[in-house]
Amino acid sequence: MTPHYNPLPPPAKRLVLFVADGLRADSLYEIEEDGSPRAPYLRNIIEDKGCWGISHTRVPTESRPGHVALIAGFYEDVSAVAKGWKENPVEFDSVFNESKYTWSWGSPDILPMFAKGASGDHVYTYCYTAEKEDFGAEDAMVLDTWVFDNVKNFFHAARSNQTMFSKVNEEKVILFLHLLGIDTNGHAHRPNSREYKDNIRKVDEGIKEIVSLLEDFYGNDGKTAFIVTSDHGMTDWGSHGAGHPSETLTPLIAWGAGLNYPQSVTSQAFEDNFLKEWKLENRKRVDVNQADIAPLMASLIGVPFPLNSVGILPLEYLNNSVHFKAESMFTNAVQILEQFKVKMTQKKESTLSFLFTPFKLLSDSEQIDILRKARSYIQKGKYNDAISLCKTLIILALEGLTYYHTYDRLFLGISIAMGFVGWTSYVILVIIKTHTNLMRTVQNNKASSVFAYGFSAVGIFIAFFLLIQAYPWTYYIYCLLPVPVWYAVVREFPVIQDLVTLLLTFPLHQSIGFLFVCALGIEILVFSFFYRSTLTVGLIIFAGWPVITQLWAQAKITAVSWTLLCWLLAMFPLMPVVGREPNISLVTAAGLLILLISVSSLPSLWKSKNKNVHHKDLAILLFQMLSIALSIYVVNTTHSSLQHKQGLPVINQIVSWTILASSLVVPLLSPTFLFQRLLSILLSLMSTYLLLSTGYEALFPLVLSGLMFAWINMEQETLQYYGLSLKPKLAILNFSYSTDITQFRQLHLDDTRRSFFFVFFIVTAFFGTGNIASVNSFDPASVYCFLTVFSPFMMGGLLVLKVIIPFVLVSCAFEAVQVTTQLSSKSLFLIVLVISDIMALHFFFLVKDYGSWLDIGTSISHFVLVMSFTIFMMLLNGLAQLLTTKRIELWGLTKYHAT
């Protein structure tokens, strides 16, 4: 693509871009309680010197995508998250790259990506060290003070350096000030805190000083344009990443060369009530999309519009002739049309000519006609007509870009759906064939070979069809995978015949009832991804299970425990996921409760000392109790230290990491008797979980574990109720005994319920307190016992660990259920696989690419989660087996005899 720029002289020689990272629109514009503005200087600009509005950002509301939208004009692919939002997954053009010189000051997370992507060495960066980005620091305002001081020093030095002086006096110069203090204070103290608001005042003063410095340096030549905005906002609980209005609404204030003066108005039509709240009803508000700021900057200093930009020039911000506006709009239209043409050419070259369907609204002749007309209008002085026509062309070109981007969607969608249905069918047939008593007819080898030839021919045809169209390698996976899967299904035709014959022997209402119950169960799981309260409904239904199946008459205490714990756990999904203030007293209460449970288990272990428990096992238990006591102490002292702005104590950090490291090793030192090992796993994981907790969620694994113990007992009662097994004592069951393969029983219908319970409990563990599908539902304060210096991968890893801990507890309980019910883990896992695959297909059809960006982001997150569910379950299963069956002997061989 070739760069395009306005041929008319630009109004500004230089542009100053201030980006206040993490600044919400309402936090800047709102009036204080005493009636004074929070940012007096910028308020004065809005009322007397410039124009203002709201810049609407897109999901994910992170620093990198926000800056890419601002400076390059396009919404970056989320694959950048794999690089920690720091490196460029794909090189791109930007306003900085098109400028003559760009000087930038600020964070090492943001500045380097625009320097690396630039051609030549005309983008200069000045960064502080990454260690300064400390959420636990005494005052994050120093980050912004550093930027302002360095800009002042730079211009002071430029006065006495002739080379530097001539460079900064060139045309097409950009000065970029990245101010991270507000974001850091927002994470550490919340946006409603005094620290966050004080930082806004500090930035306001700093901007005033820099503007005064530059006007003095350039002799008030009136050739400097100023823009103040933000990359994203922030939720009330100090996080960002999703699509809440507090995250997507950012301020935009522009004044100086080429920019409009304030426009007085009597009424404005906006759906929100912000104008009244901010007392700005009489100043015209002009809202833009975040990517529109890039073409605005390019137009002001006369550089080519960034090649990859999809922003539309906001003309209402420009204070220039209508001729200039028309030329700028024409340039904008040609630049976006160029992207459309490249995309169309790529698709045309990779599609067979008789199969290619062009975008009908913008044919080649239509493009030429609109461009010719627009140019003619400009030459005749009909500038407003030209602007209107260019806007139409831009909208059509953007629609066309989307059309070609999603050109193969239906074709790929059918292929993927075929793969899903085939795979699920095959797993069901494998379960029936190898894990049930269903009689099987003899395989017909002749028919099997015919099927093999037929499916091979289909595969060759599909591969040839993709090859001649030069499709990417991923298309081969999507389209060829269903072929062997469906071949495997068709090969099991005798099993299908036997299954149909068996189903016909049952009354129709029974079969329909069973399918209805299965569908209802899966729908409850799907709904829980959107409405957490669905889990509460599910748990209340579970509470009635002993009554429905008459189990309560057989084991009253177990049944009552199950019901009470189901009700107790049902309360958690009704509590708010986020928006809560830290409540360390609840974390302390959870710690004391787990200590009480471990103390109460000591007498029973001591009494059985001669049978199953060695005194060294008691030492391990006491060590785990000490870890929990230490966790309680560390959480309380860290919280107190950060409140007093004394940072994270080093000793607390060392203790936290030590407890984390030991939590996965210590359980392996304990005996492998069922309850002893499960208690050991709970104590170890809880010590880590307490360190990652800030409120009520610390109680969640405790209640969940209680329910898991009740579930193990209930499943054993169920087995006895159906007469499938004698009741062995749970106390003497041992995870590590190698079970004889002949002891495994075949599957029956009740095992479907067991598998469903497992999936339901996993989903409950997932959505019980936090939801990883939404980036902003986590409180960054959760990781402050481990680190406070910004590190996306480390912090993300610790937050993921917090989510995984309840999963591990459920998986270990499921392992215990398999031991008590004498089932191989493979057979139950296959049923879990079927449930997760049906859910994945469900979410595949719910994936959106239209509507609000919150809906789009959520739908993709849900699908990715359920897709990775299967792999995740396999890993969890392996981890649970390791934690329950393996034992490390530190003190030589210790023998146990079950009696």
mmCIF file of C-alpha atoms in Angstrom, residues 268-429:
data_model
loop_
_atom_site.group_PDB
_atom_site.id
_atom_site.type_symbol
_atom_site.label_atom_id
_atom_site.label_comp_id
_atom_site.label_asym_id
_atom_site.label_seq_id
_atom_site.Cartn_x
_atom_site.Cartn_y
_atom_site.Cartn_z
ATOM 1 C CA GLN A 268 -27.285 18.286 23.127
ATOM 2 C CA ALA A 269 -28.751 14.844 22.374
ATOM 3 C CA PHE A 270 -26.871 12.178 24.332
ATOM 4 C CA GLU A 271 -28.426 9.144 25.992
ATOM 5 C CA ASP A 272 -26.277 9.478 29.121
ATOM 6 C CA ASN A 273 -26.585 12.167 31.804
ATOM 7 C CA PHE A 274 -22.894 13.036 31.892
ATOM 8 C CA LEU A 275 -23.279 16.618 30.607
ATOM 9 C CA LYS A 276 -25.510 17.530 33.537
ATOM 10 C CA GLU A 277 -23.308 15.710 36.069
ATOM 11 C CA TRP A 278 -20.173 17.422 34.741
ATOM 12 C CA LYS A 279 -21.897 20.828 34.294
ATOM 13 C CA LEU A 280 -20.823 20.984 30.636
ATOM 14 C CA GLU A 281 -24.292 21.256 29.010
ATOM 15 C CA ASN A 282 -23.400 24.518 27.241
ATOM 16 C CA ARG A 283 -20.106 23.308 25.684
ATOM 17 C CA LYS A 284 -20.446 21.158 22.573
ATOM 18 C CA ARG A 285 -19.337 17.575 23.200
ATOM 19 C CA VAL A 286 -17.883 15.657 20.226
ATOM 20 C CA ASP A 287 -17.480 11.891 20.785
ATOM 21 C CA VAL A 288 -15.106 9.769 18.697
ATOM 22 C CA ASN A 289 -13.958 6.185 18.415
ATOM 23 C CA GLN A 290 -10.431 5.731 19.774
ATOM 24 C CA ALA A 291 -8.983 4.849 16.333
ATOM 25 C CA ASP A 292 -10.273 8.201 14.944
ATOM 26 C CA ILE A 293 -7.594 10.090 16.917
ATOM 27 C CA ALA A 294 -4.779 8.743 14.664
ATOM 28 C CA PRO A 295 -6.118 10.342 11.422
ATOM 29 C CA LEU A 296 -6.854 13.529 13.416
ATOM 30 C CA MET A 297 -3.186 13.766 14.477
ATOM 31 C CA ALA A 298 -1.970 12.944 10.946
ATOM 32 C CA SER A 299 -4.210 15.643 9.462
ATOM 33 C CA LEU A 300 -3.036 18.315 11.936
ATOM 34 C CA ILE A 301 0.693 17.987 11.132
ATOM 35 C CA GLY A 302 0.310 16.939 7.492
ATOM 36 C CA VAL A 303 1.782 13.431 7.590
ATOM 37 C CA PRO A 304 0.336 10.451 5.653
ATOM 38 C CA PHE A 305 -2.490 8.599 7.399
ATOM 39 C CA PRO A 306 -1.149 5.338 8.933
ATOM 40 C CA LEU A 307 -1.530 2.580 6.316
ATOM 41 C CA ASN A 308 -3.393 0.180 8.618
ATOM 42 C CA SER A 309 -5.705 2.808 10.122
ATOM 43 C CA VAL A 310 -9.472 2.244 10.114
ATOM 44 C CA GLY A 311 -10.176 5.540 11.908
ATOM 45 C CA ILE A 312 -12.518 8.134 10.402
ATOM 46 C CA LEU A 313 -11.293 11.743 10.644
ATOM 47 C CA PRO A 314 -13.494 13.640 13.199
ATOM 48 C CA LEU A 315 -14.026 16.861 11.210
ATOM 49 C CA GLU A 316 -15.765 18.658 14.086
ATOM 50 C CA TYR A 317 -12.411 18.886 15.887
ATOM 51 C CA LEU A 318 -10.764 20.719 12.966
ATOM 52 C CA ASN A 319 -10.655 24.509 12.740
ATOM 53 C CA ASN A 320 -9.746 24.914 9.089
ATOM 54 C CA SER A 321 -11.217 25.720 5.685
ATOM 55 C CA VAL A 322 -13.896 23.467 4.222
ATOM 56 C CA HIS A 323 -11.486 22.847 1.346
ATOM 57 C CA PHE A 324 -8.884 21.469 3.796
ATOM 58 C CA LYS A 325 -11.529 19.275 5.454
ATOM 59 C CA ALA A 326 -12.696 17.932 2.070
ATOM 60 C CA GLU A 327 -9.120 17.101 1.000
ATOM 61 C CA SER A 328 -8.437 15.410 4.369
ATOM 62 C CA MET A 329 -11.615 13.361 4.086
ATOM 63 C CA PHE A 330 -10.725 12.369 0.518
ATOM 64 C CA THR A 331 -7.268 11.224 1.705
ATOM 65 C CA ASN A 332 -8.918 9.248 4.532
ATOM 66 C CA ALA A 333 -11.301 7.541 2.060
ATOM 67 C CA VAL A 334 -8.518 6.610 -0.398
ATOM 68 C CA GLN A 335 -6.361 5.220 2.441
ATOM 69 C CA ILE A 336 -9.161 2.948 3.778
ATOM 70 C CA LEU A 337 -10.213 1.978 0.231
ATOM 71 C CA GLU A 338 -6.623 0.861 -0.419
ATOM 72 C CA GLN A 339 -6.916 -1.662 2.439
ATOM 73 C CA PHE A 340 -10.226 -2.912 1.000
ATOM 74 C CA LYS A 341 -8.630 -3.410 -2.437
ATOM 75 C CA VAL A 342 -5.675 -5.349 -0.989
ATOM 76 C CA LYS A 343 -8.040 -7.593 0.997
ATOM 77 C CA MET A 344 -10.223 -8.190 -2.082
ATOM 78 C CA THR A 345 -7.200 -9.017 -4.257
ATOM 79 C CA GLN A 346 -5.896 -11.504 -1.672
ATOM 80 C CA LYS A 347 -9.276 -13.271 -1.503
ATOM 81 C CA LYS A 348 -9.736 -13.245 -5.285
ATOM 82 C CA GLU A 349 -6.329 -14.814 -5.875
ATOM 83 C CA SER A 350 -6.989 -17.614 -3.376
ATOM 84 C CA THR A 351 -10.504 -18.503 -4.648
ATOM 85 C CA LEU A 352 -11.547 -20.308 -7.835
ATOM 86 C CA SER A 353 -12.950 -17.718 -10.235
ATOM 87 C CA PHE A 354 -16.367 -19.405 -10.603
ATOM 88 C CA LEU A 355 -16.713 -19.583 -6.772
ATOM 89 C CA PHE A 356 -15.646 -15.999 -6.018
ATOM 90 C CA THR A 357 -18.464 -13.663 -4.927
ATOM 91 C CA PRO A 358 -17.304 -10.020 -4.780
ATOM 92 C CA PHE A 359 -18.670 -7.403 -2.366
ATOM 93 C CA LYS A 360 -21.564 -6.115 -4.491
ATOM 94 C CA LEU A 361 -21.957 -2.689 -2.853
ATOM 95 C CA LEU A 362 -18.446 -1.606 -3.873
ATOM 96 C CA SER A 363 -17.521 -2.952 -7.291
ATOM 97 C CA ASP A 364 -14.475 -1.662 -9.208
ATOM 98 C CA SER A 365 -16.644 0.656 -11.332
ATOM 99 C CA GLU A 366 -18.437 1.944 -8.203
ATOM 100 C CA GLN A 367 -15.082 2.783 -6.561
ATOM 101 C CA ILE A 368 -13.829 4.702 -9.602
ATOM 102 C CA ASP A 369 -17.165 6.500 -9.944
ATOM 103 C CA ILE A 370 -17.259 7.674 -6.302
ATOM 104 C CA LEU A 371 -13.604 8.823 -6.338
ATOM 105 C CA ARG A 372 -14.081 10.678 -9.633
ATOM 106 C CA LYS A 373 -17.234 12.361 -8.331
ATOM 107 C CA ALA A 374 -15.585 13.365 -5.043
ATOM 108 C CA ARG A 375 -12.557 14.823 -6.843
ATOM 109 C CA SER A 376 -14.898 16.684 -9.225
ATOM 110 C CA TYR A 377 -16.866 18.154 -6.283
ATOM 111 C CA ILE A 378 -13.613 19.398 -4.688
ATOM 112 C CA GLN A 379 -12.502 21.021 -7.963
ATOM 113 C CA LYS A 380 -15.907 22.727 -8.312
ATOM 114 C CA GLY A 381 -15.828 23.968 -4.711
ATOM 115 C CA LYS A 382 -18.709 21.707 -3.601
ATOM 116 C CA TYR A 383 -16.752 20.711 -0.508
ATOM 117 C CA ASN A 384 -19.651 19.552 1.678
ATOM 118 C CA ASP A 385 -20.900 17.234 -1.084
ATOM 119 C CA ALA A 386 -17.381 15.825 -1.429
ATOM 120 C CA ILE A 387 -17.160 15.237 2.347
ATOM 121 C CA SER A 388 -20.541 13.465 2.377
ATOM 122 C CA LEU A 389 -19.515 11.242 -0.562
ATOM 123 C CA CYS A 390 -16.153 10.370 1.046
ATOM 124 C CA LYS A 391 -17.902 9.365 4.299
ATOM 125 C CA THR A 392 -20.180 7.027 2.283
ATOM 126 C CA LEU A 393 -17.135 5.508 0.576
ATOM 127 C CA ILE A 394 -15.371 4.970 3.938
ATOM 128 C CA ILE A 395 -18.418 3.195 5.423
ATOM 129 C CA LEU A 396 -18.726 0.947 2.337
ATOM 130 C CA ALA A 397 -14.975 0.167 2.354
ATOM 131 C CA LEU A 398 -15.085 -0.776 6.075
ATOM 132 C CA GLU A 399 -18.141 -3.002 5.420
ATOM 133 C CA GLY A 400 -16.248 -4.576 2.513
ATOM 134 C CA LEU A 401 -13.205 -5.200 4.734
ATOM 135 C CA THR A 402 -15.442 -7.073 7.188
ATOM 136 C CA TYR A 403 -17.084 -8.985 4.300
ATOM 137 C CA TYR A 404 -13.750 -10.306 2.985
ATOM 138 C CA HIS A 405 -12.437 -10.925 6.479
ATOM 139 C CA THR A 406 -15.408 -13.247 7.167
ATOM 140 C CA TYR A 407 -15.655 -14.583 3.592
ATOM 141 C CA ASP A 408 -15.052 -18.262 4.473
ATOM 142 C CA ARG A 409 -17.056 -18.270 7.702
ATOM 143 C CA LEU A 410 -19.994 -20.477 6.618
ATOM 144 C CA PHE A 411 -17.715 -23.000 4.914
ATOM 145 C CA LEU A 412 -15.410 -23.264 7.946
ATOM 146 C CA GLY A 413 -18.349 -23.249 10.386
ATOM 147 C CA ILE A 414 -19.941 -26.298 8.715
ATOM 148 C CA SER A 415 -16.580 -28.140 8.705
ATOM 149 C CA ILE A 416 -15.996 -27.467 12.414
ATOM 150 C CA ALA A 417 -19.563 -28.418 13.377
ATOM 151 C CA MET A 418 -19.191 -31.691 11.400
ATOM 152 C CA GLY A 419 -15.973 -32.409 13.287
ATOM 153 C CA PHE A 420 -17.613 -31.763 16.664
ATOM 154 C CA VAL A 421 -20.677 -33.914 15.981
ATOM 155 C CA GLY A 422 -18.548 -36.747 14.554
ATOM 156 C CA TRP A 423 -16.092 -36.713 17.463
ATOM 157 C CA THR A 424 -18.869 -36.669 20.109
ATOM 158 C CA SER A 425 -20.671 -39.538 18.337
ATOM 159 C CA TYR A 426 -17.444 -41.553 18.221
ATOM 160 C CA VAL A 427 -16.735 -41.073 21.957
ATOM 161 C CA ILE A 428 -20.304 -42.193 22.797
ATOM 162 C CA LEU A 429 -19.812 -45.325 20.654
#
